[in-house]
Short mmCIF file of C-alpha atoms in Angstrom, two decimals:
data_model
loop_
_atom_site.label_atom_id
_atom_site.label_comp_id
_atom_site.label_asym_id
_atom_site.label_seq_id
_atom_site.Cartn_x
_atom_site.Cartn_y
_atom_site.Cartn_z
CA MET A 1 1.00 4.34 14.01
CA ILE A 2 4.46 5.56 15.75
CA ILE A 3 6.28 7.28 13.81
CA ILE A 4 9.96 7.87 15.44
CA GLY A 5 11.32 10.73 13.55
CA GLU A 6 14.84 10.11 11.88
CA LEU A 7 16.63 13.53 10.37
CA ILE A 8 18.74 13.92 13.65
CA ASN A 9 21.42 11.70 11.92
CA SER A 10 25.20 12.07 11.66
CA SER A 11 24.77 10.67 8.00
CA ARG A 12 23.10 14.41 6.74
CA SER A 13 25.71 16.84 5.93
CA LYS A 14 24.22 19.60 8.26
CA ILE A 15 23.49 17.31 11.20
CA ALA A 16 27.24 16.57 10.90
CA LYS A 17 28.34 19.85 10.75
CA ALA A 18 26.21 21.42 13.27
CA ILE A 19 27.52 18.16 15.44
CA GLU A 20 30.23 19.15 15.19
CA GLU A 21 30.37 22.67 16.00
CA LYS A 22 28.41 21.95 18.17
CA ASP A 23 24.97 23.83 17.00
CA ALA A 24 22.96 23.60 19.72
CA GLU A 25 20.36 26.09 18.14
CA TYR A 26 19.91 23.92 14.93
CA ILE A 27 19.63 20.76 16.27
CA LYS A 28 16.27 21.85 18.57
CA GLY A 29 15.22 23.75 15.70
CA ILE A 30 14.99 20.08 13.99
CA ALA A 31 13.70 18.35 17.68
CA THR A 32 10.97 21.35 17.54
CA LYS A 33 10.15 20.76 13.20
CA GLN A 34 9.45 16.83 14.17
CA ALA A 35 7.45 17.27 16.76
CA ASP A 36 5.64 19.55 14.91
CA ALA A 37 5.04 17.50 12.39
CA GLY A 38 3.64 14.79 14.63
CA ALA A 39 7.11 12.32 15.52
CA ASP A 40 5.86 10.19 18.46
CA TYR A 41 9.96 9.75 18.73
CA ILE A 42 12.99 12.04 18.10
CA ASP A 43 15.78 9.40 16.58
CA ILE A 44 19.72 10.40 17.79
CA ASN A 45 22.78 8.79 15.53
CA CYS A 46 25.74 10.05 15.63
CA GLY A 47 27.54 6.66 14.20
CA THR A 48 29.84 8.13 11.29
CA ASN A 49 31.65 9.65 14.06
CA LEU A 50 33.43 6.58 15.60
CA LYS A 51 35.82 8.43 17.61
CA THR A 52 33.43 10.76 19.38
CA GLU A 53 29.82 8.76 19.32
CA GLU A 54 29.74 8.69 23.18
CA GLU A 55 29.88 12.27 23.97
CA ASP A 56 27.79 13.42 20.13
CA LEU A 57 25.15 11.27 21.48
CA SER A 58 24.41 12.30 24.43
CA TRP A 59 25.58 16.37 23.36
CA LEU A 60 22.56 15.39 21.11
CA ALA A 61 20.63 13.89 23.91
CA GLY A 62 20.62 16.70 25.94
CA ILE A 63 20.00 19.38 23.54
CA VAL A 64 17.15 17.91 22.54
CA GLN A 65 15.86 16.65 25.69
CA GLU A 66 15.91 20.95 26.40
CA VAL A 67 12.81 21.23 23.53
CA VAL A 68 10.57 18.26 23.07
CA GLU A 69 9.41 16.29 25.79
CA LEU A 70 8.86 13.21 23.37
CA PRO A 71 11.23 10.16 24.33
CA LEU A 72 14.21 9.50 22.26
CA CYS A 73 15.37 7.30 20.19
CA ILE A 74 19.06 6.37 20.90
CA ASP A 75 19.97 4.82 17.44
CA SER A 76 23.39 3.76 18.35
CA PRO A 77 25.20 -0.28 17.42
CA ARG A 78 27.91 0.85 20.39
CA PRO A 79 26.93 0.47 24.17
CA SER A 80 29.03 2.73 25.74
CA ALA A 81 26.81 5.38 23.52
CA ILE A 82 23.77 3.81 24.53
CA GLU A 83 24.11 3.59 28.52
CA ALA A 84 25.60 7.12 27.95
CA VAL A 85 22.45 8.23 27.08
CA LEU A 86 19.90 6.21 29.55
CA LYS A 87 22.15 7.75 32.07
CA ILE A 88 21.02 11.88 31.36
CA ASN A 89 17.44 10.57 29.66
CA LYS A 90 14.48 13.09 31.18
CA ASN A 91 11.77 12.21 28.85
CA SER A 92 9.59 9.00 28.52
CA THR A 93 10.82 5.42 27.57
CA PRO A 94 13.62 5.66 25.56
CA ILE A 95 13.74 2.96 22.38
CA ILE A 96 17.57 1.99 22.23
CA ASN A 97 17.80 1.33 18.38
CA SER A 98 19.13 -1.56 18.20
CA VAL A 99 20.08 -5.61 18.94
CA THR A 100 19.88 -7.83 16.58
CA ALA A 101 19.80 -11.97 17.17
CA GLU A 102 23.74 -12.28 17.91
CA LYS A 103 23.60 -13.28 20.95
CA GLU A 104 27.27 -11.35 21.96
CA ARG A 105 24.79 -8.84 21.19
CA ALA A 106 21.53 -8.64 22.65
CA GLU A 107 24.10 -9.98 26.12
CA VAL A 108 25.29 -6.61 25.89
CA ILE A 109 22.81 -4.74 25.01
CA LEU A 110 19.45 -6.74 26.78
CA PRO A 111 20.54 -6.31 30.31
CA MET A 112 20.50 -2.56 30.27
CA VAL A 113 16.59 -2.99 28.13
CA LYS A 114 15.48 -5.09 31.41
CA GLU A 115 16.77 -2.48 33.57
CA HIS A 116 16.30 0.96 31.86
CA LYS A 117 12.65 -1.15 31.31
CA CYS A 118 13.08 0.48 27.40
CA ASN A 119 11.84 -0.37 24.40
CA ILE A 120 14.57 -2.09 21.88
CA VAL A 121 14.34 -2.26 17.91
CA ALA A 122 14.86 -5.95 17.22
CA LEU A 123 17.16 -6.06 13.42
CA THR A 124 15.67 -9.76 11.93
CA MET A 125 19.84 -10.70 10.76
CA ASP A 126 22.62 -12.43 13.21
CA GLU A 127 26.08 -12.31 12.42
CA SER A 128 25.46 -14.37 8.79
CA GLY A 129 24.47 -10.57 8.06
CA VAL A 130 20.87 -9.83 6.22
CA PRO A 131 18.75 -12.27 5.15
CA HIS A 132 18.24 -12.11 1.35
CA ASP A 133 14.35 -13.69 2.47
CA THR A 134 11.24 -13.92 4.45
CA GLU A 135 12.29 -16.78 6.58
CA GLY A 136 15.74 -16.25 7.09
CA ARG A 137 14.21 -13.08 8.66
CA PHE A 138 11.83 -14.99 10.57
CA ALA A 139 14.56 -17.27 12.18
CA SER A 140 16.46 -14.27 13.92
CA ALA A 141 13.28 -13.31 14.53
CA GLU A 142 12.61 -15.95 16.77
CA LYS A 143 15.79 -16.43 17.92
CA LEU A 144 15.22 -12.72 18.60
CA ALA A 145 11.68 -13.81 20.78
CA GLY A 146 13.56 -16.07 22.17
CA PHE A 147 16.16 -13.87 23.54
CA MET A 148 13.31 -11.73 25.30
CA ASP A 149 12.16 -13.91 27.36
CA GLU A 150 15.69 -15.40 28.48
CA TYR A 151 15.72 -11.29 29.55
CA GLY A 152 12.78 -10.78 30.38
CA ILE A 153 11.84 -7.96 28.30
CA PRO A 154 7.60 -7.68 27.41
CA MET A 155 6.73 -8.73 24.11
CA ASP A 156 4.77 -4.79 23.87
CA ASN A 157 8.77 -3.62 24.84
CA VAL A 158 10.15 -5.33 20.93
CA PHE A 159 10.08 -3.17 17.91
CA PHE A 160 10.67 -5.95 15.40
CA ASP A 161 12.73 -4.68 12.31
CA ALA A 162 12.39 -6.76 9.15
CA ILE A 163 15.06 -4.90 7.58
CA VAL A 164 14.51 -3.50 3.71
CA GLN A 165 16.88 -3.92 1.00
CA PRO A 166 16.88 -2.36 -1.51
CA VAL A 167 14.23 -3.53 -4.41
CA SER A 168 17.43 -2.36 -7.00
CA SER A 169 19.85 -4.78 -5.72
CA GLY A 170 17.27 -7.85 -6.16
CA PRO A 171 13.67 -7.60 -7.13
CA GLU A 172 11.79 -10.00 -4.80
CA GLN A 173 13.38 -7.77 -1.87
CA GLY A 174 10.51 -5.86 -1.59
CA ILE A 175 8.24 -9.13 -1.55
CA ALA A 176 10.68 -10.84 1.25
CA PHE A 177 10.57 -7.53 3.71
CA LEU A 178 6.58 -7.52 3.15
CA ASP A 179 5.99 -11.46 4.09
CA ALA A 180 8.35 -10.90 6.78
CA VAL A 181 6.03 -8.00 8.51
CA ARG A 182 2.55 -10.06 7.94
CA LYS A 183 4.69 -13.08 9.42
CA ILE A 184 6.04 -11.51 12.62
CA ASN A 185 2.82 -9.86 13.06
CA GLU A 186 0.84 -13.06 12.96
CA THR A 187 3.39 -14.97 15.32
CA PHE A 188 4.58 -12.05 18.08
CA PRO A 189 1.26 -9.88 17.76
CA GLU A 190 2.27 -8.16 21.56
CA ALA A 191 5.04 -6.55 19.68
CA HIS A 192 5.63 -3.48 17.37
CA ILE A 193 6.65 -3.34 13.55
CA VAL A 194 9.77 -1.19 12.45
CA CYS A 195 11.06 -0.26 9.60
CA GLY A 196 14.24 2.29 8.76
CA LEU A 197 11.90 3.04 5.39
CA SER A 198 14.24 4.35 2.71
CA ASN A 199 16.84 2.00 2.00
CA ILE A 200 13.77 -0.09 -0.50
CA SER A 201 14.25 2.52 -2.90
CA TYR A 202 18.21 2.89 -3.27
CA GLY A 203 19.43 3.43 -6.03
CA LEU A 204 15.96 4.49 -8.27
CA PRO A 205 14.81 7.45 -9.07
CA ASN A 206 11.90 9.44 -7.41
CA ARG A 207 12.23 7.79 -4.23
CA LYS A 208 9.74 9.23 -1.94
CA LEU A 209 6.74 7.58 -4.23
CA VAL A 210 8.86 3.86 -3.76
CA ASN A 211 9.14 4.54 -0.16
CA ARG A 212 5.24 5.54 0.34
CA VAL A 213 3.97 2.92 -1.44
CA THR A 214 6.24 0.18 0.38
CA LEU A 215 5.18 2.53 3.60
CA ALA A 216 2.04 1.66 2.51
CA MET A 217 2.01 -1.83 2.31
CA ALA A 218 3.68 -2.70 5.12
CA MET A 219 1.07 -0.92 7.36
CA ALA A 220 -1.45 -3.59 4.96
CA ASN A 221 1.28 -6.49 6.85
CA GLY A 222 0.89 -5.12 10.57
CA LEU A 223 3.53 -2.76 10.42
CA ASP A 224 2.82 0.19 13.16
CA ALA A 225 6.37 1.95 13.70
CA ALA A 226 8.35 3.57 10.22
CA ILE A 227 11.76 6.00 11.24
CA ILE A 228 11.05 8.43 8.81
CA ASP A 229 10.97 12.09 7.70
CA PRO A 230 8.07 13.11 9.97
CA THR A 231 8.19 16.48 7.69
CA ASP A 232 7.14 13.97 4.20
CA VAL A 233 3.67 16.07 4.19
CA GLN A 234 2.93 13.30 1.58
CA MET A 235 4.44 10.88 3.62
CA MET A 236 2.79 11.60 6.80
CA ALA A 237 -1.23 11.54 4.37
CA THR A 238 0.05 8.38 2.72
CA ILE A 239 0.00 7.34 7.17
CA CYS A 240 -2.87 8.38 7.76
CA ALA A 241 -5.41 7.48 4.79
CA ALA A 242 -4.15 3.74 5.91
CA GLU A 243 -4.64 3.76 9.11
CA ALA A 244 -8.46 5.00 7.99
CA LEU A 245 -8.05 2.48 6.00
CA LEU A 246 -6.94 -0.63 8.03
CA ALA A 247 -9.27 0.31 11.16
CA ARG A 248 -6.64 2.71 13.43
CA ASP A 249 -8.94 5.94 13.13
CA GLU A 250 -11.92 5.81 14.70
CA TYR A 251 -14.58 7.46 12.82
CA CYS A 252 -11.21 8.41 10.30
CA MET A 253 -11.91 11.79 12.29
CA LYS A 254 -7.41 11.61 12.28
CA TYR A 255 -8.12 11.38 8.65
CA ILE A 256 -11.22 14.01 8.27
CA THR A 257 -9.67 16.78 10.73
CA ALA A 258 -5.74 16.38 8.69
CA SER A 259 -8.33 16.44 6.09
CA ARG A 260 -9.72 20.18 7.01
CA GLU A 261 -6.19 20.56 8.45
CA GLY A 262 -4.82 20.61 4.49
CA LYS A 263 -2.05 18.06 5.23
CA LEU A 264 -3.85 15.96 3.06
CA ASP A 265 -3.64 18.54 -0.37
CA VAL A 266 -0.84 16.46 -1.36
CA MET B 1 -1.46 -4.44 -13.97
CA ILE B 2 -4.61 -4.87 -15.62
CA ILE B 3 -5.90 -1.49 -16.51
CA ILE B 4 -9.55 -0.45 -16.93
CA GLY B 5 -10.00 2.77 -18.20
CA GLU B 6 -13.67 3.56 -16.09
CA LEU B 7 -13.74 6.77 -17.87
CA ILE B 8 -16.74 6.03 -20.78
CA ASN B 9 -19.97 5.51 -17.90
CA SER B 10 -23.13 7.60 -18.40
CA SER B 11 -23.00 8.04 -14.54
CA ARG B 12 -21.32 11.02 -15.48
CA SER B 13 -22.49 13.92 -16.72
CA LYS B 14 -20.96 15.04 -19.58
CA ILE B 15 -20.47 10.95 -20.89
CA ALA B 16 -24.42 10.92 -20.55
CA LYS B 17 -24.77 14.04 -22.11
CA ALA B 18 -22.17 13.26 -25.56
CA ILE B 19 -25.09 10.12 -25.23
CA GLU B 20 -27.73 12.24 -25.11
CA GLU B 21 -25.87 13.99 -28.22
CA LYS B 22 -24.63 10.97 -29.79
CA ASP B 23 -21.14 13.33 -30.15
CA ALA B 24 -19.03 10.79 -30.70
CA GLU B 25 -16.72 13.08 -31.13
CA TYR B 26 -16.88 13.52 -26.86
CA ILE B 27 -16.42 10.13 -26.79
CA LYS B 28 -13.54 9.03 -29.00
CA GLY B 29 -11.53 12.04 -27.55
CA ILE B 30 -12.39 10.54 -23.95
CA ALA B 31 -11.40 6.64 -25.27
CA THR B 32 -8.81 7.82 -27.21
CA LYS B 33 -6.79 9.85 -23.78
CA GLN B 34 -7.30 6.38 -21.59
CA ALA B 35 -5.02 4.57 -24.14
CA ASP B 36 -2.44 6.91 -24.13
CA ALA B 37 -2.62 6.78 -20.40
CA GLY B 38 -1.53 3.66 -20.81
CA ALA B 39 -5.49 1.79 -20.44
CA ASP B 40 -5.64 -1.87 -21.21
CA TYR B 41 -8.83 -1.83 -21.46
CA ILE B 42 -11.78 0.77 -21.80
CA ASP B 43 -14.87 0.06 -19.94
CA ILE B 44 -18.52 1.34 -21.27
CA ASN B 45 -20.79 1.30 -19.28
CA CYS B 46 -25.03 3.64 -19.93
CA GLY B 47 -26.90 1.44 -17.05
CA THR B 48 -28.61 5.10 -15.56
CA ASN B 49 -29.95 5.20 -19.66
CA LEU B 50 -32.75 1.92 -18.21
CA LYS B 51 -34.82 2.87 -21.82
CA THR B 52 -31.84 3.21 -24.00
CA GLU B 53 -29.21 1.04 -22.10
CA GLU B 54 -28.86 -1.93 -25.39
CA GLU B 55 -29.18 0.45 -27.83
CA ASP B 56 -27.01 3.07 -26.60
CA LEU B 57 -23.49 1.00 -24.82
CA SER B 58 -23.42 -0.92 -29.33
CA TRP B 59 -23.65 2.46 -30.38
CA LEU B 60 -20.81 3.42 -27.62
CA ALA B 61 -18.50 0.15 -28.11
CA GLY B 62 -18.73 1.28 -31.92
CA ILE B 63 -17.41 4.31 -31.59
CA VAL B 64 -14.23 3.53 -29.28
CA GLN B 65 -13.50 0.47 -31.36
CA GLU B 66 -13.25 2.69 -34.37
CA VAL B 67 -10.30 5.12 -32.68
CA VAL B 68 -8.60 2.63 -30.33
CA GLU B 69 -7.26 -1.66 -30.36
CA LEU B 70 -7.91 -1.78 -27.25
CA PRO B 71 -10.03 -4.07 -25.94
CA LEU B 72 -13.14 -3.33 -24.15
CA CYS B 73 -14.70 -4.38 -21.17
CA ILE B 74 -18.81 -4.05 -21.52
CA ASP B 75 -20.33 -3.52 -18.33
CA SER B 76 -23.79 -3.92 -17.68
CA PRO B 77 -25.94 -5.03 -16.03
CA ARG B 78 -28.49 -6.48 -19.09
CA PRO B 79 -27.24 -9.54 -21.25
CA SER B 80 -28.94 -8.49 -23.76
CA ALA B 81 -27.10 -5.49 -24.35
CA ILE B 82 -24.04 -7.41 -23.62
CA GLU B 83 -25.06 -9.75 -26.19
CA ALA B 84 -25.41 -6.71 -28.86
CA VAL B 85 -22.31 -5.38 -28.09
CA LEU B 86 -20.64 -8.94 -28.61
CA LYS B 87 -22.35 -9.60 -32.04
CA ILE B 88 -19.98 -5.56 -33.13
CA ASN B 89 -16.91 -6.60 -31.17
CA LYS B 90 -13.67 -5.87 -34.02
CA ASN B 91 -11.31 -5.71 -30.85
CA SER B 92 -9.71 -8.52 -29.17
CA THR B 93 -11.62 -10.37 -26.62
CA PRO B 94 -13.36 -8.82 -24.39
CA ILE B 95 -14.62 -8.52 -20.19
CA ILE B 96 -17.92 -8.93 -19.64
CA ASN B 97 -18.46 -6.88 -16.15
CA SER B 98 -20.13 -8.37 -14.93
CA VAL B 99 -21.64 -11.59 -13.19
CA THR B 100 -22.55 -13.00 -9.91
CA ALA B 101 -22.36 -15.63 -7.96
CA GLU B 102 -27.09 -15.43 -8.58
CA LYS B 103 -27.23 -19.27 -9.71
CA GLU B 104 -29.81 -17.22 -12.72
CA ARG B 105 -27.49 -14.78 -13.20
CA ALA B 106 -24.86 -16.92 -14.02
CA GLU B 107 -26.89 -18.75 -16.49
CA VAL B 108 -27.36 -16.32 -18.64
CA ILE B 109 -24.29 -14.72 -18.69
CA LEU B 110 -22.05 -17.30 -19.00
CA PRO B 111 -23.28 -19.00 -21.70
CA MET B 112 -22.27 -16.08 -23.43
CA VAL B 113 -19.19 -16.07 -22.08
CA LYS B 114 -18.61 -19.59 -22.67
CA GLU B 115 -19.44 -19.09 -26.54
CA HIS B 116 -17.30 -15.73 -26.94
CA LYS B 117 -14.87 -16.81 -25.14
CA CYS B 118 -14.52 -13.71 -22.81
CA ASN B 119 -13.20 -12.76 -19.94
CA ILE B 120 -15.62 -12.59 -17.32
CA VAL B 121 -15.30 -9.80 -13.94
CA ALA B 122 -16.71 -12.17 -11.53
CA LEU B 123 -18.57 -10.07 -8.27
CA THR B 124 -18.11 -12.00 -4.80
CA MET B 125 -21.54 -10.95 -3.97
CA ASP B 126 -25.60 -13.21 -4.47
CA GLU B 127 -28.86 -12.72 -4.37
CA SER B 128 -27.98 -11.28 -0.47
CA GLY B 129 -26.58 -8.35 -0.96
CA VAL B 130 -22.88 -7.09 -0.66
CA PRO B 131 -20.91 -9.10 2.07
CA HIS B 132 -20.24 -7.56 5.35
CA ASP B 133 -17.02 -9.42 5.84
CA THR B 134 -14.24 -11.37 4.29
CA GLU B 135 -15.11 -15.05 4.63
CA GLY B 136 -19.05 -13.75 2.74
CA ARG B 137 -16.86 -12.56 -0.20
CA PHE B 138 -14.90 -15.56 -0.71
CA ALA B 139 -18.32 -17.83 -0.43
CA SER B 140 -19.64 -15.81 -2.88
CA ALA B 141 -15.41 -16.53 -5.04
CA GLU B 142 -15.51 -20.71 -4.59
CA LYS B 143 -19.72 -19.91 -5.59
CA LEU B 144 -18.42 -18.33 -8.84
CA ALA B 145 -15.32 -20.82 -9.63
CA GLY B 146 -17.67 -23.64 -9.35
CA PHE B 147 -20.21 -22.10 -12.19
CA MET B 148 -16.84 -21.61 -13.60
CA ASP B 149 -15.88 -24.64 -14.05
CA GLU B 150 -19.38 -26.06 -14.88
CA TYR B 151 -19.45 -24.19 -17.93
CA GLY B 152 -16.21 -24.38 -19.00
CA ILE B 153 -14.35 -21.19 -18.42
CA PRO B 154 -11.04 -20.87 -17.35
CA MET B 155 -9.21 -19.77 -14.52
CA ASP B 156 -7.64 -17.18 -16.20
CA ASN B 157 -10.45 -15.48 -17.88
CA VAL B 158 -12.33 -15.55 -14.88
CA PHE B 159 -11.32 -11.15 -12.82
CA PHE B 160 -12.95 -11.78 -9.39
CA ASP B 161 -13.99 -8.26 -8.22
CA ALA B 162 -13.42 -8.50 -4.43
CA ILE B 163 -15.98 -5.09 -3.52
CA VAL B 164 -14.76 -2.24 -2.22
CA GLN B 165 -17.14 -0.88 0.66
CA PRO B 166 -17.17 2.42 1.04
CA VAL B 167 -14.84 2.54 4.96
CA SER B 168 -16.51 5.57 6.09
CA SER B 169 -19.48 2.97 5.99
CA GLY B 170 -17.45 0.60 8.63
CA PRO B 171 -14.68 1.00 9.54
CA GLU B 172 -13.74 -3.10 8.78
CA GLN B 173 -14.62 -2.62 5.11
CA GLY B 174 -11.16 -1.59 4.54
CA ILE B 175 -9.75 -5.00 5.35
CA ALA B 176 -12.67 -6.85 4.77
CA PHE B 177 -11.68 -6.37 1.15
CA LEU B 178 -8.11 -6.99 2.00
CA ASP B 179 -8.85 -9.85 3.39
CA ALA B 180 -10.66 -11.02 0.63
CA VAL B 181 -7.85 -10.12 -2.23
CA ARG B 182 -5.00 -12.17 -0.23
CA LYS B 183 -7.50 -15.14 -0.41
CA ILE B 184 -8.67 -15.42 -2.66
CA ASN B 185 -5.28 -14.64 -4.20
CA GLU B 186 -3.97 -18.37 -2.81
CA THR B 187 -6.88 -20.09 -3.59
CA PHE B 188 -7.30 -19.51 -6.74
CA PRO B 189 -3.90 -18.13 -8.54
CA GLU B 190 -4.72 -18.29 -11.67
CA ALA B 191 -7.62 -15.36 -12.30
CA HIS B 192 -7.39 -12.68 -11.97
CA ILE B 193 -8.53 -10.15 -8.80
CA VAL B 194 -9.88 -6.32 -10.18
CA CYS B 195 -11.60 -4.07 -7.94
CA GLY B 196 -14.07 -0.62 -8.93
CA LEU B 197 -11.94 1.63 -6.38
CA SER B 198 -13.06 4.92 -5.73
CA ASN B 199 -16.37 3.25 -3.38
CA ILE B 200 -13.97 3.07 -1.01
CA SER B 201 -13.81 6.51 -0.26
CA TYR B 202 -17.39 7.75 -0.44
CA GLY B 203 -18.06 10.06 2.32
CA LEU B 204 -14.69 10.79 2.44
CA PRO B 205 -12.65 13.79 1.91
CA ASN B 206 -9.50 13.69 -0.46
CA ARG B 207 -10.86 10.88 -1.72
CA LYS B 208 -7.74 10.35 -4.50
CA LEU B 209 -5.59 9.63 -1.56
CA VAL B 210 -8.02 7.32 -0.60
CA ASN B 211 -8.29 5.46 -3.67
CA ARG B 212 -3.92 5.30 -4.35
CA VAL B 213 -3.09 3.91 -0.87
CA THR B 214 -6.42 1.72 -0.89
CA LEU B 215 -4.63 0.44 -4.83
CA ALA B 216 -1.22 0.03 -3.00
CA MET B 217 -2.52 -2.82 -0.60
CA ALA B 218 -4.79 -4.59 -2.38
CA MET B 219 -1.75 -5.36 -5.03
CA ALA B 220 0.64 -5.91 -2.48
CA ASN B 221 -1.72 -8.64 -1.83
CA GLY B 222 -2.65 -9.65 -5.03
CA LEU B 223 -5.07 -7.79 -6.90
CA ASP B 224 -3.30 -7.46 -10.60
CA ALA B 225 -6.03 -5.84 -12.14
CA ALA B 226 -8.45 -2.54 -11.35
CA ILE B 227 -11.08 -0.18 -13.27
CA ILE B 228 -9.79 3.04 -12.23
CA ASP B 229 -9.05 6.53 -14.30
CA PRO B 230 -6.10 6.18 -16.32
CA THR B 231 -5.75 9.31 -16.46
CA ASP B 232 -5.18 10.27 -12.97
CA VAL B 233 -1.09 10.67 -12.82
CA GLN B 234 -0.86 9.91 -9.31
CA MET B 235 -2.77 6.60 -8.91
CA MET B 236 -0.62 6.05 -11.95
CA ALA B 237 2.39 6.45 -10.64
CA THR B 238 1.03 4.72 -7.18
CA ILE B 239 1.10 2.10 -9.52
CA CYS B 240 4.09 1.88 -10.52
CA ALA B 241 6.11 1.82 -8.19
CA ALA B 242 3.48 -1.02 -6.81
CA GLU B 243 4.69 -2.75 -9.81
CA ALA B 244 8.92 -2.20 -9.34
CA LEU B 245 8.33 -3.43 -5.21
CA LEU B 246 6.51 -6.63 -5.81
CA ALA B 247 8.65 -7.87 -8.74
CA ARG B 248 6.22 -7.31 -11.78
CA ASP B 249 8.41 -5.12 -13.09
CA GLU B 250 11.89 -6.79 -14.37
CA TYR B 251 15.13 -4.66 -13.65
CA CYS B 252 12.42 -2.06 -12.50
CA MET B 253 13.31 -0.78 -16.25
CA LYS B 254 9.11 0.27 -16.62
CA TYR B 255 9.62 2.39 -13.38
CA ILE B 256 12.57 3.09 -14.78
CA THR B 257 11.34 4.88 -18.29
CA ALA B 258 8.29 6.42 -16.63
CA SER B 259 11.14 8.28 -14.01
CA ARG B 260 12.61 9.61 -17.41
CA GLU B 261 9.21 10.67 -18.72
CA GLY B 262 8.33 12.61 -16.01
CA LYS B 263 5.84 10.96 -14.94
CA LEU B 264 6.47 9.91 -11.54
CA ASP B 265 6.68 13.67 -10.24
CA VAL B 266 3.58 13.15 -8.65
#
């Protein structure tokens, strides 16, 4: 499982404050904590800072790369902000987060992906917004696969995001997402499938429980990456067990090691 | 989700002792506890008592029916023991647990199911033993469906058991089980799908974690019944969240109520 640590995001008030005050030590601490907890990528997002996003994102990238060698997940809707980070990237191949099935957006983002040989999160939505059903998500995935082909981006650099919507907003949203994961996995087996998970539980109590149950189900359908809080020990234990169950952990050795280290006592 | 409480089983030493000493109060306590925890059926099993199974099983059935109104899950390989319980059954429609895809066994059990209009657990295995893969399980399911048709047993009285094998015994066992659940659900949508879950984690540490992750995945594939310990609060919370996610809990009302009652603080 590919874990993308989600904590460095300016929508979290402590991160917003640290960015505002240029508190590098705080950011470094969060980056290190996520790396130590098992993250494979460190997401950086300051999308709430509309006016200063470009410089803030580059500042975050620089700071994070001072303390961790993990690749970045460059999380921005703004091409100029992404490009600025790519120029100062020192760590291994990053993920750009994200492109959609909108032609205008693909035309700007995908040449960067091609040039820098990056990975790319491909959101299965287009100009009409987030689809309500599996078919809408899959139609966008097919359109995105066409774009990737056009720009010569290998499918194993693509992380399809089947887009989680709150189950409180519509009871079929969980199934629509899960079925989309399965269908995309069956159709594009070389691609990765990722999700930003926490939206599923928006408006419900005990959100972390819903999030980890969703993740287990999605993993069974082919999800192999997630944008999550890697310091959530219950979530990480769920992932560890799911990998053992899905034959992604030879002889259950990672599971058994995690158990010995007390990481599964949740 | 249909919860079959598994605790009254003579393979558990305290139950064996209670049966031996005819400690009715202990058995009643366990039955009540499972009912209070949300069981829909109470499984009774004294299969380890080879010589006295018939009378012990009837004793258990009588005792349990003194304190709970829930239907029984009559869990025995012995037709005479099952029949004896059916004769004294007072509660609503029980489940007979179980028949296999073996003709000789079906010929004895299915007439009883028909006569008493019972439900039946149909283990997807035959004389050659437990199948190693999805196809073997599915072949037995098809054979069993043929038997049900022959004896006029409606599919909604059938609980297919896709048979959980330890993932420690073969890394593909989890996937074989999960895929079998999906395929049986797609082929026989009117039937129920059940499993005895705990075998999946045999030989692994932190077994309950593996069990509940498996259950979430299997529910996403169509499992709608499980033979479990209903007093396992983490398991029950997982089921509650899974039902909300799978649109089996209108407006997430059961989930929200459970949360208010503190049942999801796990």
